[in-house]
Short mmCIF file of C-alpha atoms and ligand atoms in Angstrom, two decimals:
data_model
loop_
_atom_site.label_atom_id
_atom_site.label_comp_id
_atom_site.label_asym_id
_atom_site.label_seq_id
_atom_site.Cartn_x
_atom_site.Cartn_y
_atom_site.Cartn_z
CA MET O 1 6.86 87.72 50.76
CA LEU O 2 8.27 91.23 50.97
CA ILE O 3 8.26 92.51 54.53
CA ARG O 4 8.65 96.19 55.26
CA LYS O 5 9.16 97.95 58.57
CA PRO O 6 6.34 100.39 59.50
CA SER O 7 8.79 103.29 59.16
CA ASP O 8 9.32 102.41 55.46
CA ILE O 9 5.65 102.70 54.65
CA PRO O 10 4.55 106.11 53.38
CA SER O 11 1.57 107.48 55.27
CA SER O 12 -0.56 107.29 52.13
CA GLU O 13 -0.38 103.49 52.36
CA ILE O 14 -1.37 103.34 56.01
CA THR O 15 -5.01 102.47 56.30
CA SER O 16 -7.05 104.28 58.89
CA GLU O 17 -8.47 102.02 61.55
CA SER O 18 -12.09 102.45 60.49
CA SER O 19 -11.45 101.55 56.86
CA TYR O 20 -9.30 98.65 58.05
CA LEU O 21 -12.21 97.30 60.09
CA ARG O 22 -14.60 97.77 57.18
CA ARG O 23 -12.25 95.92 54.91
CA ARG O 24 -12.06 93.03 57.36
CA GLU O 25 -15.81 92.89 57.46
CA LEU O 26 -16.02 92.80 53.66
CA MET O 27 -13.32 90.14 53.45
CA GLY O 28 -15.19 88.08 56.01
CA LYS O 29 -18.31 88.27 53.86
CA ALA O 30 -16.32 87.40 50.74
CA ILE O 31 -14.88 84.33 52.47
CA LEU O 32 -18.33 83.23 53.61
CA LEU O 33 -19.68 83.66 50.09
CA ALA O 34 -16.74 81.82 48.59
CA GLY O 35 -17.39 79.01 51.04
CA ALA O 36 -21.03 78.77 50.08
CA CYS O 37 -20.28 78.71 46.36
CA SER O 38 -17.16 76.62 46.37
CA ILE O 39 -17.15 73.24 44.71
CA ALA O 40 -16.85 71.05 47.83
CA PRO O 41 -13.04 71.27 47.71
CA HIS O 42 -12.65 68.95 50.70
CA LEU O 43 -14.65 66.12 49.13
CA SER O 44 -12.74 63.89 46.76
CA ALA O 45 -14.62 62.44 43.80
CA GLU O 46 -14.59 59.08 45.56
CA GLU O 47 -16.26 60.37 48.71
CA ALA O 48 -19.26 62.09 47.16
CA LYS O 49 -21.97 59.68 45.99
CA PRO O 50 -25.34 60.33 44.44
CA SER O 51 -28.10 59.83 46.98
CA GLY O 52 -30.06 57.28 44.87
CA LYS O 53 -29.82 53.48 44.81
CA ALA O 54 -26.44 51.82 44.19
CA LEU O 55 -26.02 49.87 40.93
CA ALA O 56 -24.15 46.69 39.99
CA TYR O 57 -21.90 47.37 36.99
CA THR O 58 -18.51 46.62 35.50
CA LYS O 59 -16.01 49.37 36.12
CA ALA O 60 -14.27 51.22 33.29
CA GLY O 61 -10.50 50.93 33.13
CA PRO O 62 -7.57 51.26 30.75
CA GLY O 63 -8.57 47.87 29.26
CA SER O 64 -12.07 49.05 28.30
CA ALA O 65 -13.22 49.28 24.67
CA PRO O 66 -11.61 52.18 22.74
CA GLY O 67 -13.16 55.49 23.76
CA ALA O 68 -14.98 54.05 26.77
CA PHE O 69 -12.32 55.18 29.21
CA THR O 70 -10.18 58.27 29.75
CA ASP O 71 -7.72 58.89 32.53
CA GLU O 72 -8.52 62.62 32.62
CA PRO O 73 -9.62 63.61 36.13
CA LEU O 74 -13.31 63.01 36.83
CA THR O 75 -15.47 66.07 37.37
CA PRO O 76 -16.64 66.06 41.00
CA LEU O 77 -20.23 64.96 41.53
CA LYS O 78 -21.02 68.35 43.04
CA ASP O 79 -20.36 70.09 39.71
CA ILE O 80 -22.10 67.39 37.66
CA THR O 81 -25.23 67.87 39.76
CA HIS O 82 -25.20 71.65 40.25
CA TYR O 83 -24.27 72.93 36.81
CA ASN O 84 -26.92 71.49 34.52
CA ASN O 85 -28.95 72.18 31.43
CA PHE O 86 -32.43 70.74 31.86
CA PHE O 87 -34.79 73.45 30.66
CA GLU O 88 -37.82 71.53 31.90
CA PHE O 89 -36.77 72.86 35.31
CA GLY O 90 -35.70 76.34 34.31
CA PRO O 91 -33.08 78.18 32.27
CA ASN O 92 -30.39 78.61 34.94
CA LYS O 93 -27.61 76.11 35.64
CA GLY O 94 -28.72 75.79 39.26
CA ASP O 95 -32.44 75.31 38.53
CA PRO O 96 -32.33 71.55 37.86
CA ALA O 97 -30.60 70.88 41.22
CA GLU O 98 -33.25 72.94 42.93
CA TYR O 99 -36.39 71.74 41.16
CA ALA O 100 -35.80 68.34 39.52
CA GLY O 101 -36.67 66.60 42.79
CA ALA O 102 -40.33 67.12 41.81
CA MET O 103 -39.97 64.68 38.90
CA LYS O 104 -41.39 61.22 39.60
CA THR O 105 -39.07 58.59 38.12
CA GLU O 106 -40.82 55.48 39.44
CA PRO O 107 -42.65 53.76 37.84
CA TRP O 108 -41.13 54.58 34.43
CA SER O 109 -41.69 53.15 31.03
CA VAL O 110 -40.33 53.72 27.56
CA THR O 111 -42.45 53.33 24.43
CA ILE O 112 -40.56 51.99 21.42
CA GLU O 113 -42.47 52.36 18.18
CA GLY O 114 -42.37 53.01 14.46
CA GLU O 115 -40.17 50.96 12.17
CA VAL O 116 -39.49 48.04 14.52
CA GLU O 117 -40.78 44.47 14.51
CA LYS O 118 -41.48 44.47 18.23
CA PRO O 119 -42.99 47.81 19.20
CA GLY O 120 -44.32 48.22 22.71
CA THR O 121 -44.28 50.03 25.99
CA TYR O 122 -41.56 48.57 28.18
CA THR O 123 -41.14 49.23 31.88
CA LEU O 124 -37.67 50.34 32.91
CA GLU O 125 -37.29 46.95 34.61
CA ASP O 126 -38.09 45.22 31.27
CA VAL O 127 -35.54 47.40 29.50
CA LEU O 128 -32.87 46.53 32.06
CA LYS O 129 -33.68 42.80 32.25
CA GLY O 130 -30.63 40.81 31.16
CA MET O 131 -28.75 44.00 30.31
CA THR O 132 -25.20 44.21 31.69
CA LEU O 133 -24.48 47.66 33.02
CA GLU O 134 -21.04 49.07 32.42
CA GLU O 135 -19.23 52.24 33.33
CA ARG O 136 -18.07 54.55 30.55
CA ILE O 137 -15.89 57.53 31.37
CA TYR O 138 -16.95 60.06 28.73
CA ARG O 139 -16.41 63.76 28.22
CA LEU O 140 -19.60 65.82 27.90
CA ARG O 141 -19.02 68.97 25.82
CA CYS O 142 -21.76 71.57 25.92
CA VAL O 143 -22.24 73.88 22.95
CA GLU O 144 -21.78 76.70 25.48
CA ALA O 145 -18.09 75.67 25.64
CA TRP O 146 -17.87 74.03 29.04
CA SER O 147 -17.12 70.37 29.53
CA MET O 148 -17.01 67.67 32.18
CA VAL O 149 -15.66 64.13 32.55
CA ILE O 150 -18.41 61.87 33.86
CA PRO O 151 -18.37 58.22 34.98
CA TRP O 152 -21.65 57.20 33.31
CA ILE O 153 -23.23 53.80 33.93
CA GLY O 154 -25.41 52.32 31.22
CA PHE O 155 -25.59 50.08 28.18
CA PRO O 156 -25.19 50.68 24.46
CA LEU O 157 -28.41 51.91 22.82
CA SER O 158 -27.72 49.32 20.09
CA ARG O 159 -28.49 46.50 22.55
CA LEU O 160 -32.00 47.82 23.13
CA LEU O 161 -32.63 48.54 19.43
CA GLU O 162 -31.45 45.05 18.44
CA ARG O 163 -34.06 43.57 20.78
CA VAL O 164 -36.94 45.37 19.08
CA ARG O 165 -35.58 44.62 15.57
CA PRO O 166 -35.51 47.76 13.42
CA THR O 167 -36.93 47.32 9.93
CA SER O 168 -35.04 48.49 6.83
CA ARG O 169 -37.15 51.67 6.84
CA GLY O 170 -35.82 52.64 10.27
CA LYS O 171 -33.29 55.20 9.02
CA TYR O 172 -33.49 57.60 11.98
CA VAL O 173 -34.21 57.37 15.69
CA ALA O 174 -36.37 60.03 17.37
CA PHE O 175 -36.30 60.52 21.15
CA THR O 176 -38.80 62.29 23.40
CA THR O 177 -38.49 63.50 27.00
CA LEU O 178 -41.25 63.24 29.59
CA TYR O 179 -43.99 65.83 29.33
CA ALA O 180 -45.35 66.50 32.82
CA PRO O 181 -45.93 70.20 33.49
CA GLU O 182 -47.18 69.46 37.01
CA GLN O 183 -43.75 68.01 37.82
CA MET O 184 -41.59 70.15 35.55
CA ARG O 185 -41.98 73.80 36.35
CA GLY O 186 -40.17 74.92 33.19
CA GLN O 187 -42.91 73.31 31.09
CA ARG O 188 -45.45 75.53 32.85
CA SER O 189 -43.65 78.77 32.09
CA SER O 190 -44.76 80.85 29.19
CA THR O 191 -41.36 81.89 27.83
CA GLY O 192 -42.23 79.84 24.75
CA LEU O 193 -38.59 79.04 23.98
CA ILE O 194 -38.93 75.28 23.74
CA ASP O 195 -41.97 73.63 22.24
CA TRP O 196 -42.45 70.84 24.85
CA PRO O 197 -41.70 68.01 25.05
CA TYR O 198 -37.96 68.18 24.33
CA VAL O 199 -37.07 66.04 21.32
CA GLU O 200 -33.83 64.83 19.74
CA GLY O 201 -32.74 62.50 16.99
CA LEU O 202 -29.91 60.42 15.58
CA ARG O 203 -29.21 58.71 12.29
CA ILE O 204 -29.54 54.93 12.70
CA ASP O 205 -25.79 54.30 12.28
CA GLU O 206 -25.06 56.90 14.98
CA ALA O 207 -27.65 55.26 17.22
CA MET O 208 -26.14 51.80 16.65
CA HIS O 209 -22.56 52.99 17.26
CA PRO O 210 -21.01 51.16 20.24
CA LEU O 211 -20.14 54.47 22.00
CA THR O 212 -23.79 55.63 22.04
CA LEU O 213 -25.00 54.94 25.54
CA LEU O 214 -28.29 54.85 27.35
CA SER O 215 -27.26 55.88 30.82
CA VAL O 216 -29.09 54.99 34.01
CA GLY O 217 -26.46 56.02 36.53
CA MET O 218 -23.21 57.73 37.44
CA TYR O 219 -20.66 57.46 40.22
CA GLY O 220 -21.96 53.98 41.04
CA HIS O 221 -25.57 55.00 41.67
CA VAL O 222 -28.77 55.69 39.73
CA LEU O 223 -28.83 59.04 37.94
CA PRO O 224 -29.65 62.11 39.99
CA ASN O 225 -32.90 63.60 38.64
CA GLN O 226 -31.18 66.73 37.34
CA ASP O 227 -28.92 64.60 35.12
CA GLY O 228 -31.83 62.95 33.33
CA ALA O 229 -33.12 60.17 35.58
CA PRO O 230 -34.07 57.45 35.18
CA ILE O 231 -32.71 56.99 31.63
CA ARG O 232 -30.92 59.43 29.31
CA LEU O 233 -28.90 59.32 26.15
CA VAL O 234 -25.15 60.02 26.07
CA VAL O 235 -23.54 60.62 22.66
CA PRO O 236 -20.01 61.59 23.60
CA TRP O 237 -18.85 63.01 20.23
CA LYS O 238 -21.76 65.43 19.92
CA TYR O 239 -22.62 68.64 21.75
CA GLY O 240 -24.42 68.01 25.03
CA PHE O 241 -27.88 68.98 23.82
CA LYS O 242 -28.07 65.79 21.72
CA SER O 243 -27.89 63.80 24.97
CA ILE O 244 -31.61 63.95 25.74
CA LYS O 245 -32.73 63.34 29.31
CA SER O 246 -35.57 61.43 30.99
CA ILE O 247 -36.61 59.55 27.83
CA VAL O 248 -40.15 58.17 27.50
CA ARG O 249 -40.34 57.48 23.76
CA ILE O 250 -38.02 56.10 21.09
CA ARG O 251 -39.33 56.01 17.54
CA LEU O 252 -37.65 54.56 14.47
CA GLN O 253 -38.64 56.26 11.27
CA GLU O 254 -37.72 56.94 7.68
CA GLN O 255 -37.60 60.77 7.90
CA VAL O 256 -35.14 63.02 9.74
CA PRO O 257 -36.73 63.74 13.14
CA PRO O 258 -37.09 67.30 14.47
CA THR O 259 -34.76 68.36 17.30
CA SER O 260 -35.65 70.98 19.91
CA TRP O 261 -32.64 73.27 19.47
CA ASN O 262 -32.75 73.06 15.70
CA ARG O 263 -36.38 74.18 15.84
CA ILE O 264 -35.47 77.16 18.02
CA ALA O 265 -32.45 78.34 16.02
CA PRO O 266 -31.70 76.29 12.89
CA ASN O 267 -28.74 78.46 11.92
CA GLU O 268 -27.09 77.81 15.32
CA TYR O 269 -27.94 74.16 15.99
CA GLY O 270 -27.90 71.62 13.18
CA PHE O 271 -29.10 68.04 13.18
CA TYR O 272 -25.60 66.56 13.47
CA SER O 273 -24.06 68.83 16.10
CA ASN O 274 -20.76 66.99 16.09
CA VAL O 275 -18.18 68.65 18.33
CA ASN O 276 -15.91 70.53 15.95
CA PRO O 277 -13.36 73.19 16.97
CA GLN O 278 -13.16 74.38 13.33
CA VAL O 279 -16.86 75.20 13.03
CA ASP O 280 -17.76 78.10 15.29
CA HIS O 281 -21.17 78.63 16.78
CA PRO O 282 -22.46 81.80 15.02
CA ARG O 283 -22.15 83.74 18.30
CA TRP O 284 -18.94 82.30 19.76
CA SER O 285 -15.86 80.22 19.03
CA GLN O 286 -15.76 76.47 19.64
CA LYS O 287 -11.95 76.26 19.63
CA MET O 288 -11.58 76.07 23.41
CA GLU O 289 -13.59 74.74 26.32
CA ARG O 290 -13.75 75.36 30.04
CA ARG O 291 -13.29 72.04 31.86
CA LEU O 292 -15.31 72.06 35.07
CA PRO O 293 -14.62 72.72 37.84
CA SER O 294 -13.30 76.06 36.71
CA SER O 295 -13.22 79.44 38.38
CA LEU O 296 -12.25 83.00 37.67
CA PHE O 297 -8.75 82.36 39.00
CA ASN O 298 -8.41 78.88 37.53
CA PRO O 299 -10.39 78.96 34.30
CA ASN O 300 -9.10 75.54 33.24
CA ARG O 301 -9.35 76.32 29.54
CA ILE O 302 -8.30 73.53 27.18
CA PRO O 303 -8.45 73.13 23.39
CA THR O 304 -11.53 71.35 22.05
CA LYS O 305 -10.90 68.27 19.96
CA LEU O 306 -12.63 67.19 16.75
CA PHE O 307 -15.53 64.87 17.65
CA ASN O 308 -14.75 65.68 21.29
CA GLY O 309 -11.69 63.42 21.06
CA TYR O 310 -13.60 60.41 19.66
CA ALA O 311 -12.52 60.90 16.01
CA ASP O 312 -10.75 57.51 15.83
CA GLN O 313 -14.04 55.82 16.70
CA VAL O 314 -16.60 57.91 14.81
CA ALA O 315 -15.03 59.97 11.99
CA SER O 316 -15.81 57.17 9.49
CA LEU O 317 -19.55 57.75 10.05
CA TYR O 318 -19.18 61.11 8.29
CA SER O 319 -16.64 60.38 5.58
CA GLY O 320 -17.39 62.41 2.47
CA MET O 321 -19.70 64.78 4.35
CA ASP O 322 -18.96 68.50 4.49
CA LEU O 323 -18.94 69.07 8.26
CA ARG O 324 -19.39 72.83 7.81
CA ARG O 325 -22.56 72.33 5.88
CA TYR O 326 -23.85 69.46 8.05
CA TYR O 327 -23.13 71.03 11.44
N1 MTE J 1 -34.87 66.88 28.16
C1 MTE J 1 -33.76 67.62 28.11
N2 MTE J 1 -32.58 67.03 27.82
C2 MTE J 1 -31.45 67.77 27.77
C3 MTE J 1 -31.48 69.17 27.98
C4 MTE J 1 -32.74 69.77 28.30
O1 MTE J 1 -32.85 70.99 28.51
N3 MTE J 1 -33.85 68.96 28.36
N4 MTE J 1 -30.31 69.91 27.88
C5 MTE J 1 -29.23 69.33 27.06
C6 MTE J 1 -27.99 70.08 27.16
S1 MTE J 1 -27.93 71.58 26.35
C7 MTE J 1 -26.87 69.58 27.78
S2 MTE J 1 -25.39 70.38 27.73
C8 MTE J 1 -26.95 68.31 28.56
C9 MTE J 1 -26.47 68.58 29.98
O2 MTE J 1 -26.42 67.39 30.73
P1 MTE J 1 -26.05 67.48 32.28
O3 MTE J 1 -26.91 68.53 32.90
O4 MTE J 1 -26.31 66.11 32.83
O5 MTE J 1 -24.61 67.85 32.36
O6 MTE J 1 -28.28 67.78 28.62
C10 MTE J 1 -28.99 67.86 27.40
N5 MTE J 1 -30.25 67.15 27.50
MO1 MO J 2 -25.60 72.08 26.14
#
């Protein structure tokens, strides 16, 4: 640091006492604000745990199946639970943390119907019976160009689908989120953006892919409500909006299912929505992403990878397809 004697400092640089005091007051406020907004810098990822029940699961490690593990630093729980998209609770990133507590996740059941030999309404306990839970450390890349690394706990969607035996006409899988306006304040608002309930879909081969996960937890515990409790999809090579939360219905069908964002803006959000740095969103580039936590002074910008870095595992699903046309 450069230190100057008072006599070296021209009088124009000397701050009058009153403005000095005012500046201290402002700095004090800025520090308080920074403290309130900071991302729990003193808590290591290992210390912060979700408040829900602990789960038994096998931990991800370098020996895990290809794609199921990354040694990139985990995003702290604080960011994963306070920077969310869950429009059922409002449009702002902080809304789900504030309002998702009103969602009742017990009891919960999932209806599986359509082109399956064993349709039915299964309680979450039924779904989990005999299912081994495993940790998968996946990147989640939002179409808004931020990303996180999350230690999900769950099981491959294929294991559930195999149990209900898809028929040969089950070409697509449609997913539906809970509709409960009395619990989800965003569903009561009249903005009319999303036609509730939120819906999503996958092609059957995408749904059966070993990386496609139904997640019931993270950081060793059941999912926090704002992250899609008690059961949500995680499709790591697609933009985050495909990973539908708080699922109550899974339907196998012959036709391409509608998806919420495609309904809202079909020229911006296609059915496939594979992460692709070469195909820009019409209103912004997809070449880079902001890995959370990030801040004004440490934006943490990194290049986005094709299929979010899972190309070795999933590129073959799309061979021969024009990824610009099928975005
Ligand atoms: N039901 C429902 N699922 C949803 C959304 C939503 O608004 N409603 N938002 C999607 C979007 S745009 C993203 S990026 C991810 C965010 O997941 P996270 O909040 O757990 O990080 O959830 C997806 N699943
Ligand atoms: Mo998103």
